PDB file of C-alpha atoms in Angstrom:
ATOM      1  CA  LEU A 204      -6.658 -90.755 -32.651  1.00 88.00           C
ATOM      2  CA  LEU A 205      -9.361 -92.460 -30.622  1.00 90.00           C
ATOM      3  CA  SER A 206     -11.646 -92.407 -33.645  1.00 92.00           C
ATOM      4  CA  TYR A 207      -8.844 -93.725 -35.859  1.00 94.00           C
ATOM      5  CA  ILE A 208      -8.138 -96.638 -33.492  1.00 95.00           C
ATOM      6  CA  ARG A 209     -11.854 -97.413 -33.227  1.00 95.00           C
ATOM      7  CA  LYS A 210     -12.149 -97.602 -37.022  1.00 94.00           C
ATOM      8  CA  ILE A 211      -9.268-100.072 -37.201  1.00 94.00           C
ATOM      9  CA  LEU A 212     -10.759-102.189 -34.427  1.00 95.00           C
ATOM     10  CA  LEU A 213     -14.105-102.384 -36.221  1.00 94.00           C
ATOM     11  CA  GLU A 214     -12.332-104.398 -38.913  1.00 91.00           C
ATOM     12  CA  TYR A 215     -11.622-107.049 -36.267  1.00 89.00           C
ATOM     13  CA  VAL A 216     -14.678-107.066 -34.007  1.00 89.00           C
ATOM     14  CA  ASP A 217     -18.401-107.024 -34.569  1.00 88.00           C
ATOM     15  CA  LEU A 218     -19.289-104.023 -32.375  1.00 89.00           C
ATOM     16  CA  ASN A 219     -20.657-100.513 -32.716  1.00 89.00           C
ATOM     17  CA  GLU A 220     -18.093 -97.713 -32.682  1.00 89.00           C
ATOM     18  CA  GLU A 221     -19.566 -96.221 -29.511  1.00 90.00           C
ATOM     19  CA  ASP A 222     -19.053 -99.526 -27.669  1.00 92.00           C
ATOM     20  CA  ILE A 223     -15.286 -99.000 -27.878  1.00 94.00           C
ATOM     21  CA  THR A 224     -14.077 -96.553 -25.236  1.00 95.00           C
ATOM     22  CA  GLU A 225     -10.683 -95.464 -23.939  1.00 95.00           C
ATOM     23  CA  ASN A 226     -10.996 -98.092 -21.206  1.00 95.00           C
ATOM     24  CA  THR A 227     -11.672-100.960 -23.614  1.00 95.00           C
ATOM     25  CA  ARG A 228      -9.030-103.662 -23.295  1.00 93.00           C
ATOM     26  CA  PHE A 229      -7.798-105.245 -26.523  1.00 92.00           C
ATOM     27  CA  THR A 230      -7.767-108.848 -25.358  1.00 86.00           C
ATOM     28  CA  ALA A 231      -9.986-109.049 -22.277  1.00 85.00           C
ATOM     29  CA  ASP A 232     -12.848-106.940 -23.669  1.00 90.00           C
ATOM     30  CA  LEU A 233     -12.563-107.287 -27.448  1.00 90.00           C
ATOM     31  CA  GLY A 234     -11.268-110.849 -27.506  1.00 84.00           C
ATOM     32  CA  LEU A 235      -8.448-110.011 -29.919  1.00 87.00           C
ATOM     33  CA  ASN A 236      -5.836-112.715 -30.193  1.00 85.00           C
ATOM     34  CA  SER A 237      -2.113-112.075 -30.274  1.00 86.00           C
ATOM     35  CA  TYR A 238      -1.903-111.992 -34.068  1.00 89.00           C
ATOM     36  CA  ASP A 239      -4.839-109.574 -34.348  1.00 90.00           C
ATOM     37  CA  PHE A 240      -3.077-107.226 -31.959  1.00 91.00           C
ATOM     38  CA  ILE A 241       0.309-107.393 -33.678  1.00 91.00           C
ATOM     39  CA  SER A 242      -1.446-106.925 -37.002  1.00 92.00           C
ATOM     40  CA  ILE A 243      -3.166-103.769 -35.670  1.00 94.00           C
ATOM     41  CA  VAL A 244       0.198-102.472 -34.493  1.00 93.00           C
ATOM     42  CA  GLY A 245       1.606-103.148 -37.968  1.00 92.00           C
ATOM     43  CA  LYS A 246      -1.262-101.267 -39.604  1.00 93.00           C
ATOM     44  CA  VAL A 247      -0.829 -98.284 -37.283  1.00 94.00           C
ATOM     45  CA  GLU A 248       2.894 -98.200 -38.054  1.00 93.00           C
ATOM     46  CA  SER A 249       2.195 -98.280 -41.779  1.00 91.00           C
ATOM     47  CA  ASP A 250      -0.581 -95.658 -41.684  1.00 93.00           C
ATOM     48  CA  LEU A 251       1.252 -93.204 -39.445  1.00 94.00           C
ATOM     49  CA  ALA A 252       4.798 -93.909 -40.701  1.00 93.00           C
ATOM     50  CA  ILE A 253       6.106 -94.666 -37.222  1.00 93.00           C
ATOM     51  CA  GLU A 254       7.842 -97.600 -35.546  1.00 91.00           C
ATOM     52  CA  ILE A 255       6.615 -99.060 -32.284  1.00 91.00           C
ATOM     53  CA  PRO A 256       9.361-101.033 -30.498  1.00 88.00           C
ATOM     54  CA  ASP A 257       8.361-104.481 -29.219  1.00 82.00           C
ATOM     55  CA  ILE A 258       9.043-103.500 -25.631  1.00 82.00           C
ATOM     56  CA  GLU A 259       6.565-100.603 -25.924  1.00 87.00           C
ATOM     57  CA  ILE A 260       3.875-102.801 -27.523  1.00 86.00           C
ATOM     58  CA  ARG A 261       3.615-104.727 -24.270  1.00 78.00           C
ATOM     59  CA  GLY A 262       2.456-101.621 -22.419  1.00 83.00           C
ATOM     60  CA  LEU A 263      -0.516-101.024 -24.713  1.00 90.00           C
ATOM     61  CA  GLN A 264      -3.364-102.849 -23.017  1.00 90.00           C
ATOM     62  CA  THR A 265      -6.273-100.467 -23.673  1.00 94.00           C
ATOM     63  CA  VAL A 266      -7.535 -98.260 -26.486  1.00 96.00           C
ATOM     64  CA  GLY A 267      -6.795 -95.197 -24.360  1.00 95.00           C
ATOM     65  CA  GLU A 268      -3.217 -96.307 -23.731  1.00 95.00           C
ATOM     66  CA  MET A 269      -2.648 -96.743 -27.444  1.00 96.00           C
ATOM     67  CA  ALA A 270      -4.192 -93.340 -28.244  1.00 95.00           C
ATOM     68  CA  GLU A 271      -2.016 -91.646 -25.629  1.00 95.00           C
ATOM     69  CA  TYR A 272       1.078 -93.487 -26.837  1.00 95.00           C
ATOM     70  CA  LEU A 273       0.437 -92.394 -30.432  1.00 95.00           C
ATOM     71  CA  ARG A 274      -0.298 -88.834 -29.353  1.00 95.00           C
ATOM     72  CA  THR A 275       3.115 -88.671 -27.689  1.00 94.00           C
ATOM     73  CA  LYS A 276       4.833 -90.434 -30.556  1.00 92.00           C
ATOM     74  CA  LEU A 277       3.432 -88.033 -33.160  1.00 92.00           C
ATOM     75  CA  LYS A 278       4.363 -84.852 -31.296  1.00 86.00           C
TER      76      LYS A 278
ATOM     77  CA  VAL B  37      -2.992-135.229 -25.713  1.00 92.00           C
ATOM     78  CA  ILE B  38      -4.406-132.617 -28.057  1.00 94.00           C
ATOM     79  CA  TYR B  39      -8.110-132.119 -28.705  1.00 94.00           C
ATOM     80  CA  ILE B  40      -9.323-130.219 -31.761  1.00 94.00           C
ATOM     81  CA  ARG B  41     -12.883-129.229 -32.570  1.00 92.00           C
ATOM     82  CA  TYR B  42     -14.292-127.449 -35.598  1.00 94.00           C
ATOM     83  CA  LEU B  43     -16.768-124.735 -34.678  1.00 89.00           C
ATOM     84  CA  ASP B  44     -19.927-123.421 -36.193  1.00 83.00           C
ATOM     85  CA  ASN B  45     -19.554-119.817 -35.045  1.00 63.00           C
ATOM     86  CA  ALA B  46     -23.274-119.209 -35.282  1.00 55.00           C
ATOM     87  CA  ALA B  47     -24.107-121.955 -32.814  1.00 53.00           C
ATOM     88  CA  GLN B  48     -21.950-121.366 -29.754  1.00 55.00           C
ATOM     89  CA  ASP B  49     -24.871-120.599 -27.445  1.00 57.00           C
ATOM     90  CA  GLY B  50     -22.666-118.552 -25.124  1.00 58.00           C
ATOM     91  CA  ARG B  51     -20.574-121.585 -24.157  1.00 68.00           C
ATOM     92  CA  SER B  52     -16.810-121.576 -24.316  1.00 85.00           C
ATOM     93  CA  PRO B  53     -15.745-124.312 -26.720  1.00 88.00           C
ATOM     94  CA  CYS B  54     -12.229-124.291 -25.277  1.00 90.00           C
ATOM     95  CA  ARG B  55     -13.449-124.882 -21.752  1.00 91.00           C
ATOM     96  CA  ASP B  56     -15.792-127.617 -22.961  1.00 92.00           C
ATOM     97  CA  LEU B  57     -12.873-129.366 -24.662  1.00 94.00           C
ATOM     98  CA  LEU B  58     -10.711-128.970 -21.577  1.00 95.00           C
ATOM     99  CA  ALA B  59     -13.429-130.310 -19.268  1.00 95.00           C
ATOM    100  CA  ALA B  60     -13.970-133.342 -21.493  1.00 95.00           C
ATOM    101  CA  GLY B  61     -10.228-133.970 -21.789  1.00 95.00           C
ATOM    102  CA  LEU B  62      -9.529-133.655 -18.077  1.00 95.00           C
ATOM    103  CA  LEU B  63     -12.318-136.065 -17.261  1.00 95.00           C
ATOM    104  CA  PHE B  64     -11.257-138.549 -19.933  1.00 94.00           C
ATOM    105  CA  GLU B  65      -7.490-138.364 -19.376  1.00 92.00           C
ATOM    106  CA  ARG B  66      -7.185-137.664 -15.656  1.00 94.00           C
ATOM    107  CA  ASN B  67     -10.580-138.291 -14.108  1.00 94.00           C
ATOM    108  CA  ILE B  68     -10.691-134.647 -13.025  1.00 94.00           C
ATOM    109  CA  GLU B  69     -14.017-132.811 -12.915  1.00 94.00           C
ATOM    110  CA  PHE B  70     -13.144-129.349 -14.183  1.00 93.00           C
ATOM    111  CA  ALA B  71     -16.333-127.775 -12.801  1.00 92.00           C
ATOM    112  CA  ARG B  72     -15.182-128.682  -9.271  1.00 92.00           C
ATOM    113  CA  GLU B  73     -11.650-127.333  -9.733  1.00 91.00           C
ATOM    114  CA  SER B  74     -10.217-123.953  -8.767  1.00 93.00           C
ATOM    115  CA  VAL B  75      -8.404-122.298 -11.646  1.00 92.00           C
ATOM    116  CA  THR B  76      -5.287-120.256 -10.933  1.00 92.00           C
ATOM    117  CA  MET B  77      -3.603-117.706 -13.184  1.00 90.00           C
ATOM    118  CA  ASN B  78       0.069-116.842 -13.342  1.00 85.00           C
ATOM    119  CA  ARG B  79       1.049-113.166 -13.581  1.00 82.00           C
ATOM    120  CA  TRP B  80       0.642-113.225 -17.353  1.00 79.00           C
ATOM    121  CA  GLY B  81      -2.743-114.938 -17.241  1.00 80.00           C
ATOM    122  CA  LYS B  82      -1.787-118.547 -18.012  1.00 86.00           C
ATOM    123  CA  PRO B  83      -4.302-120.803 -16.256  1.00 90.00           C
ATOM    124  CA  GLY B  84      -3.549-123.840 -14.093  1.00 92.00           C
ATOM    125  CA  LEU B  85      -5.386-126.131 -11.679  1.00 94.00           C
ATOM    126  CA  LEU B  86      -4.925-125.265  -8.002  1.00 93.00           C
ATOM    127  CA  HIS B  87      -5.219-128.851  -6.732  1.00 93.00           C
ATOM    128  CA  HIS B  88      -3.519-130.532  -9.706  1.00 95.00           C
ATOM    129  CA  PRO B  89      -0.320-128.584 -10.383  1.00 92.00           C
ATOM    130  CA  GLU B  90       1.080-131.692 -12.080  1.00 93.00           C
ATOM    131  CA  VAL B  91      -1.459-131.284 -14.884  1.00 95.00           C
ATOM    132  CA  HIS B  92      -0.503-128.770 -17.551  1.00 95.00           C
ATOM    133  CA  PHE B  93      -2.958-127.542 -20.120  1.00 95.00           C
ATOM    134  CA  ASN B  94      -3.432-124.787 -22.650  1.00 95.00           C
ATOM    135  CA  MET B  95      -6.306-123.689 -24.854  1.00 93.00           C
ATOM    136  CA  THR B  96      -6.707-121.756 -28.081  1.00 91.00           C
ATOM    137  CA  HIS B  97      -9.367-120.785 -30.543  1.00 87.00           C
ATOM    138  CA  CYS B  98      -9.637-119.050 -33.861  1.00 87.00           C
ATOM    139  CA  ARG B  99     -12.599-118.419 -36.142  1.00 84.00           C
ATOM    140  CA  GLY B 100     -13.901-121.912 -36.841  1.00 90.00           C
ATOM    141  CA  MET B 101     -11.753-123.976 -34.492  1.00 92.00           C
ATOM    142  CA  ALA B 102     -11.008-124.615 -30.821  1.00 93.00           C
ATOM    143  CA  ALA B 103      -8.161-126.724 -29.482  1.00 95.00           C
ATOM    144  CA  CYS B 104      -6.819-127.805 -26.134  1.00 96.00           C
ATOM    145  CA  ALA B 105      -3.656-129.615 -25.012  1.00 97.00           C
ATOM    146  CA  ILE B 106      -3.319-131.578 -21.763  1.00 97.00           C
ATOM    147  CA  MET B 107       0.116-132.846 -20.753  1.00 95.00           C
ATOM    148  CA  SER B 108       2.378-133.584 -17.796  1.00 94.00           C
ATOM    149  CA  GLU B 109       4.869-130.894 -18.830  1.00 94.00           C
ATOM    150  CA  PRO B 110       4.299-127.190 -19.562  1.00 94.00           C
ATOM    151  CA  VAL B 111       2.518-126.945 -22.905  1.00 95.00           C
ATOM    152  CA  GLY B 112       1.317-124.223 -25.242  1.00 95.00           C
ATOM    153  CA  ILE B 113      -1.039-124.466 -28.191  1.00 96.00           C
ATOM    154  CA  ASP B 114      -2.171-122.090 -30.932  1.00 95.00           C
ATOM    155  CA  ALA B 115      -4.744-122.434 -33.721  1.00 95.00           C
ATOM    156  CA  GLU B 116      -4.812-120.198 -36.771  1.00 94.00           C
ATOM    157  CA  ARG B 117      -6.541-120.136 -40.105  1.00 93.00           C
ATOM    158  CA  VAL B 118      -4.294-119.162 -42.990  1.00 95.00           C
ATOM    159  CA  ARG B 119      -5.131-115.720 -44.350  1.00 93.00           C
ATOM    160  CA  SER B 120      -3.197-112.817 -45.821  1.00 94.00           C
ATOM    161  CA  TYR B 121      -0.431-111.918 -43.439  1.00 93.00           C
ATOM    162  CA  ASP B 122       0.695-108.380 -42.756  1.00 90.00           C
ATOM    163  CA  PRO B 123       4.404-107.801 -43.503  1.00 90.00           C
ATOM    164  CA  ASN B 124       4.393-104.978 -40.938  1.00 87.00           C
ATOM    165  CA  ALA B 125       3.274-107.468 -38.305  1.00 90.00           C
ATOM    166  CA  ALA B 126       5.817-110.026 -39.505  1.00 93.00           C
ATOM    167  CA  LYS B 127       8.722-107.760 -38.669  1.00 91.00           C
ATOM    168  CA  HIS B 128       7.673-107.810 -35.014  1.00 91.00           C
ATOM    169  CA  VAL B 129       7.670-111.588 -35.015  1.00 93.00           C
ATOM    170  CA  CYS B 130      10.336-112.812 -37.409  1.00 95.00           C
ATOM    171  CA  VAL B 131      14.090-112.421 -37.760  1.00 95.00           C
ATOM    172  CA  PRO B 132      15.381-111.374 -41.207  1.00 95.00           C
ATOM    173  CA  SER B 133      16.207-114.946 -42.285  1.00 94.00           C
ATOM    174  CA  GLU B 134      12.645-116.045 -41.494  1.00 95.00           C
ATOM    175  CA  ILE B 135      11.155-113.113 -43.419  1.00 95.00           C
ATOM    176  CA  HIS B 136      13.365-113.992 -46.371  1.00 94.00           C
ATOM    177  CA  ASP B 137      12.266-117.627 -46.244  1.00 93.00           C
ATOM    178  CA  ILE B 138       8.583-116.680 -45.944  1.00 94.00           C
ATOM    179  CA  GLU B 139       8.735-114.375 -48.954  1.00 94.00           C
ATOM    180  CA  ALA B 140      10.615-116.979 -51.006  1.00 92.00           C
ATOM    181  CA  SER B 141       8.394-119.906 -50.055  1.00 91.00           C
ATOM    182  CA  VAL B 142       5.795-121.502 -52.313  1.00 90.00           C
ATOM    183  CA  ASN B 143       2.950-120.214 -50.103  1.00 92.00           C
ATOM    184  CA  PRO B 144       4.058-117.184 -48.039  1.00 94.00           C
ATOM    185  CA  ASN B 145       0.754-116.844 -46.143  1.00 95.00           C
ATOM    186  CA  ARG B 146       0.867-120.471 -45.075  1.00 94.00           C
ATOM    187  CA  SER B 147       4.555-120.242 -44.176  1.00 94.00           C
ATOM    188  CA  PHE B 148       3.934-117.176 -42.041  1.00 95.00           C
ATOM    189  CA  PHE B 149       1.026-118.650 -40.101  1.00 96.00           C
ATOM    190  CA  ARG B 150       2.856-121.918 -39.567  1.00 95.00           C
ATOM    191  CA  LEU B 151       5.695-119.910 -38.084  1.00 95.00           C
ATOM    192  CA  TRP B 152       3.364-117.693 -36.065  1.00 95.00           C
ATOM    193  CA  ALA B 153       1.505-120.673 -34.587  1.00 95.00           C
ATOM    194  CA  LEU B 154       4.746-122.454 -33.675  1.00 95.00           C
ATOM    195  CA  LYS B 155       6.221-119.370 -32.018  1.00 95.00           C
ATOM    196  CA  GLU B 156       2.982-118.551 -30.247  1.00 94.00           C
ATOM    197  CA  SER B 157       2.763-122.114 -28.923  1.00 95.00           C
ATOM    198  CA  TYR B 158       6.242-121.755 -27.413  1.00 95.00           C
ATOM    199  CA  VAL B 159       5.428-118.396 -25.830  1.00 92.00           C
ATOM    200  CA  LYS B 160       2.185-119.822 -24.437  1.00 92.00           C
ATOM    201  CA  ALA B 161       4.036-122.837 -23.048  1.00 93.00           C
ATOM    202  CA  LEU B 162       6.314-120.418 -21.222  1.00 91.00           C
ATOM    203  CA  GLY B 163       3.170-118.674 -20.001  1.00 87.00           C
ATOM    204  CA  LYS B 164       4.427-115.164 -20.676  1.00 80.00           C
ATOM    205  CA  GLY B 165       2.048-113.937 -23.377  1.00 71.00           C
ATOM    206  CA  LEU B 166       3.003-110.854 -25.359  1.00 69.00           C
ATOM    207  CA  SER B 167       5.655-109.994 -22.797  1.00 71.00           C
ATOM    208  CA  TYR B 168       8.019-112.492 -24.479  1.00 82.00           C
ATOM    209  CA  PRO B 169       9.708-111.245 -27.671  1.00 85.00           C
ATOM    210  CA  MET B 170       8.764-113.691 -30.426  1.00 90.00           C
ATOM    211  CA  ARG B 171      11.893-112.885 -32.402  1.00 91.00           C
ATOM    212  CA  GLN B 172      13.846-114.823 -29.786  1.00 91.00           C
ATOM    213  CA  VAL B 173      12.225-118.023 -31.041  1.00 94.00           C
ATOM    214  CA  ILE B 174      13.895-118.850 -34.345  1.00 95.00           C
ATOM    215  CA  PHE B 175      12.958-121.362 -37.036  1.00 94.00           C
ATOM    216  CA  ARG B 176      14.367-122.395 -40.395  1.00 91.00           C
ATOM    217  CA  ILE B 177      11.520-122.483 -42.888  1.00 84.00           C
ATOM    218  CA  GLY B 178      13.314-123.536 -46.052  1.00 79.00           C
ATOM    219  CA  ASP B 179      11.111-123.522 -49.148  1.00 79.00           C
ATOM    220  CA  GLY B 180       7.992-124.152 -47.069  1.00 76.00           C
ATOM    221  CA  SER B 181       7.371-127.640 -48.414  1.00 81.00           C
ATOM    222  CA  GLY B 182       8.273-129.266 -45.083  1.00 82.00           C
ATOM    223  CA  PRO B 183       7.652-128.277 -41.465  1.00 84.00           C
ATOM    224  CA  PRO B 184       9.831-125.485 -40.036  1.00 89.00           C
ATOM    225  CA  GLU B 185      12.832-126.578 -37.996  1.00 91.00           C
ATOM    226  CA  CYS B 186      13.381-124.950 -34.618  1.00 93.00           C
ATOM    227  CA  LEU B 187      16.872-123.461 -34.303  1.00 93.00           C
ATOM    228  CA  TYR B 188      16.307-121.773 -30.929  1.00 92.00           C
ATOM    229  CA  PRO B 189      15.421-122.697 -28.245  1.00 92.00           C
ATOM    230  CA  ARG B 190      16.629-126.285 -28.349  1.00 90.00           C
ATOM    231  CA  GLY B 191      15.020-129.175 -26.500  1.00 91.00           C
ATOM    232  CA  CYS B 192      11.332-128.370 -27.008  1.00 93.00           C
ATOM    233  CA  ASP B 193       8.926-130.750 -28.725  1.00 94.00           C
ATOM    234  CA  PHE B 194       6.850-129.071 -31.410  1.00 95.00           C
ATOM    235  CA  LEU B 195       3.833-130.510 -33.176  1.00 94.00           C
ATOM    236  CA  LEU B 196       2.337-128.969 -36.313  1.00 95.00           C
ATOM    237  CA  TRP B 197      -1.044-130.118 -37.615  1.00 95.00           C
ATOM    238  CA  GLU B 198      -2.728-128.766 -40.727  1.00 94.00           C
ATOM    239  CA  ASP B 199      -5.847-129.592 -42.670  1.00 95.00           C
ATOM    240  CA  SER B 200      -6.834-128.949 -46.261  1.00 93.00           C
ATOM    241  CA  ASN B 201      -9.077-125.995 -45.295  1.00 93.00           C
ATOM    242  CA  GLY B 202      -6.211-123.839 -44.095  1.00 94.00           C
ATOM    243  CA  PHE B 203      -6.430-124.538 -40.377  1.00 97.00           C
ATOM    244  CA  ILE B 204      -3.141-124.835 -38.525  1.00 96.00           C
ATOM    245  CA  VAL B 205      -2.638-126.044 -34.963  1.00 97.00           C
ATOM    246  CA  ALA B 206       0.800-125.882 -33.350  1.00 96.00           C
ATOM    247  CA  ALA B 207       1.718-127.185 -29.916  1.00 96.00           C
ATOM    248  CA  CYS B 208       4.916-126.911 -27.926  1.00 96.00           C
ATOM    249  CA  ARG B 209       5.954-129.012 -24.949  1.00 95.00           C
ATOM    250  CA  LEU B 210       8.765-127.608 -22.874  1.00 93.00           C
ATOM    251  CA  PRO B 211      11.525-129.972 -21.735  1.00 87.00           C
ATOM    252  CA  GLU B 212      11.257-131.337 -18.212  1.00 74.00           C
ATOM    253  CA  LYS B 213      13.345-129.348 -15.743  1.00 67.00           C
TER     254      LYS B 213
END
């Protein structure tokens, strides 16, 4: 999942894959704006055939938090 | 007052174009030297000036543009460049009537990003970031030929500016308490 999230993020930022770690923050470190982030959430939902409620989106601040959330969601 | 600047992304030289705009605006409008000010942040990260709480400002940037608003009431601003929108993202942002209007409009991408920028400007004026559900801000888009009309919340002033290159800037001023 970490690798999957990294690949999506590389479509939005000009970085090397290894620069994106579990601790990387979507806005503070990658500079993603609100639309970028919601768009990533939409892509994840479409790819993995899941729904992420708005209230749970707000808790996803880092790459690691999103990977852990998806891991739980896909169990 | 709203300041807008087109950017050459290759020539930023490490400077923040938003902060440069803000510094110029504060000096011009209020005779405030931004470099000498202490910047505060609310719990969601919205900045303010410690010694000038009466001055409200907000900044935004997108690829190719920076913008800044300086007002005497809480204000939010958002800049976007029209591109293909993601319908999966739209359902997190729009109520069903807005999605219907976007899909039926003459230019769905433009209609979506107009709506996004307007909603984002309201949320930024509130200063709550992603913690505020954007579907609680509702607009009527119509066929997309005119600006969207805000149905909820009432009493805010919205401004929508667009150019012929697909840049959109929206600003929202909250009503005085």
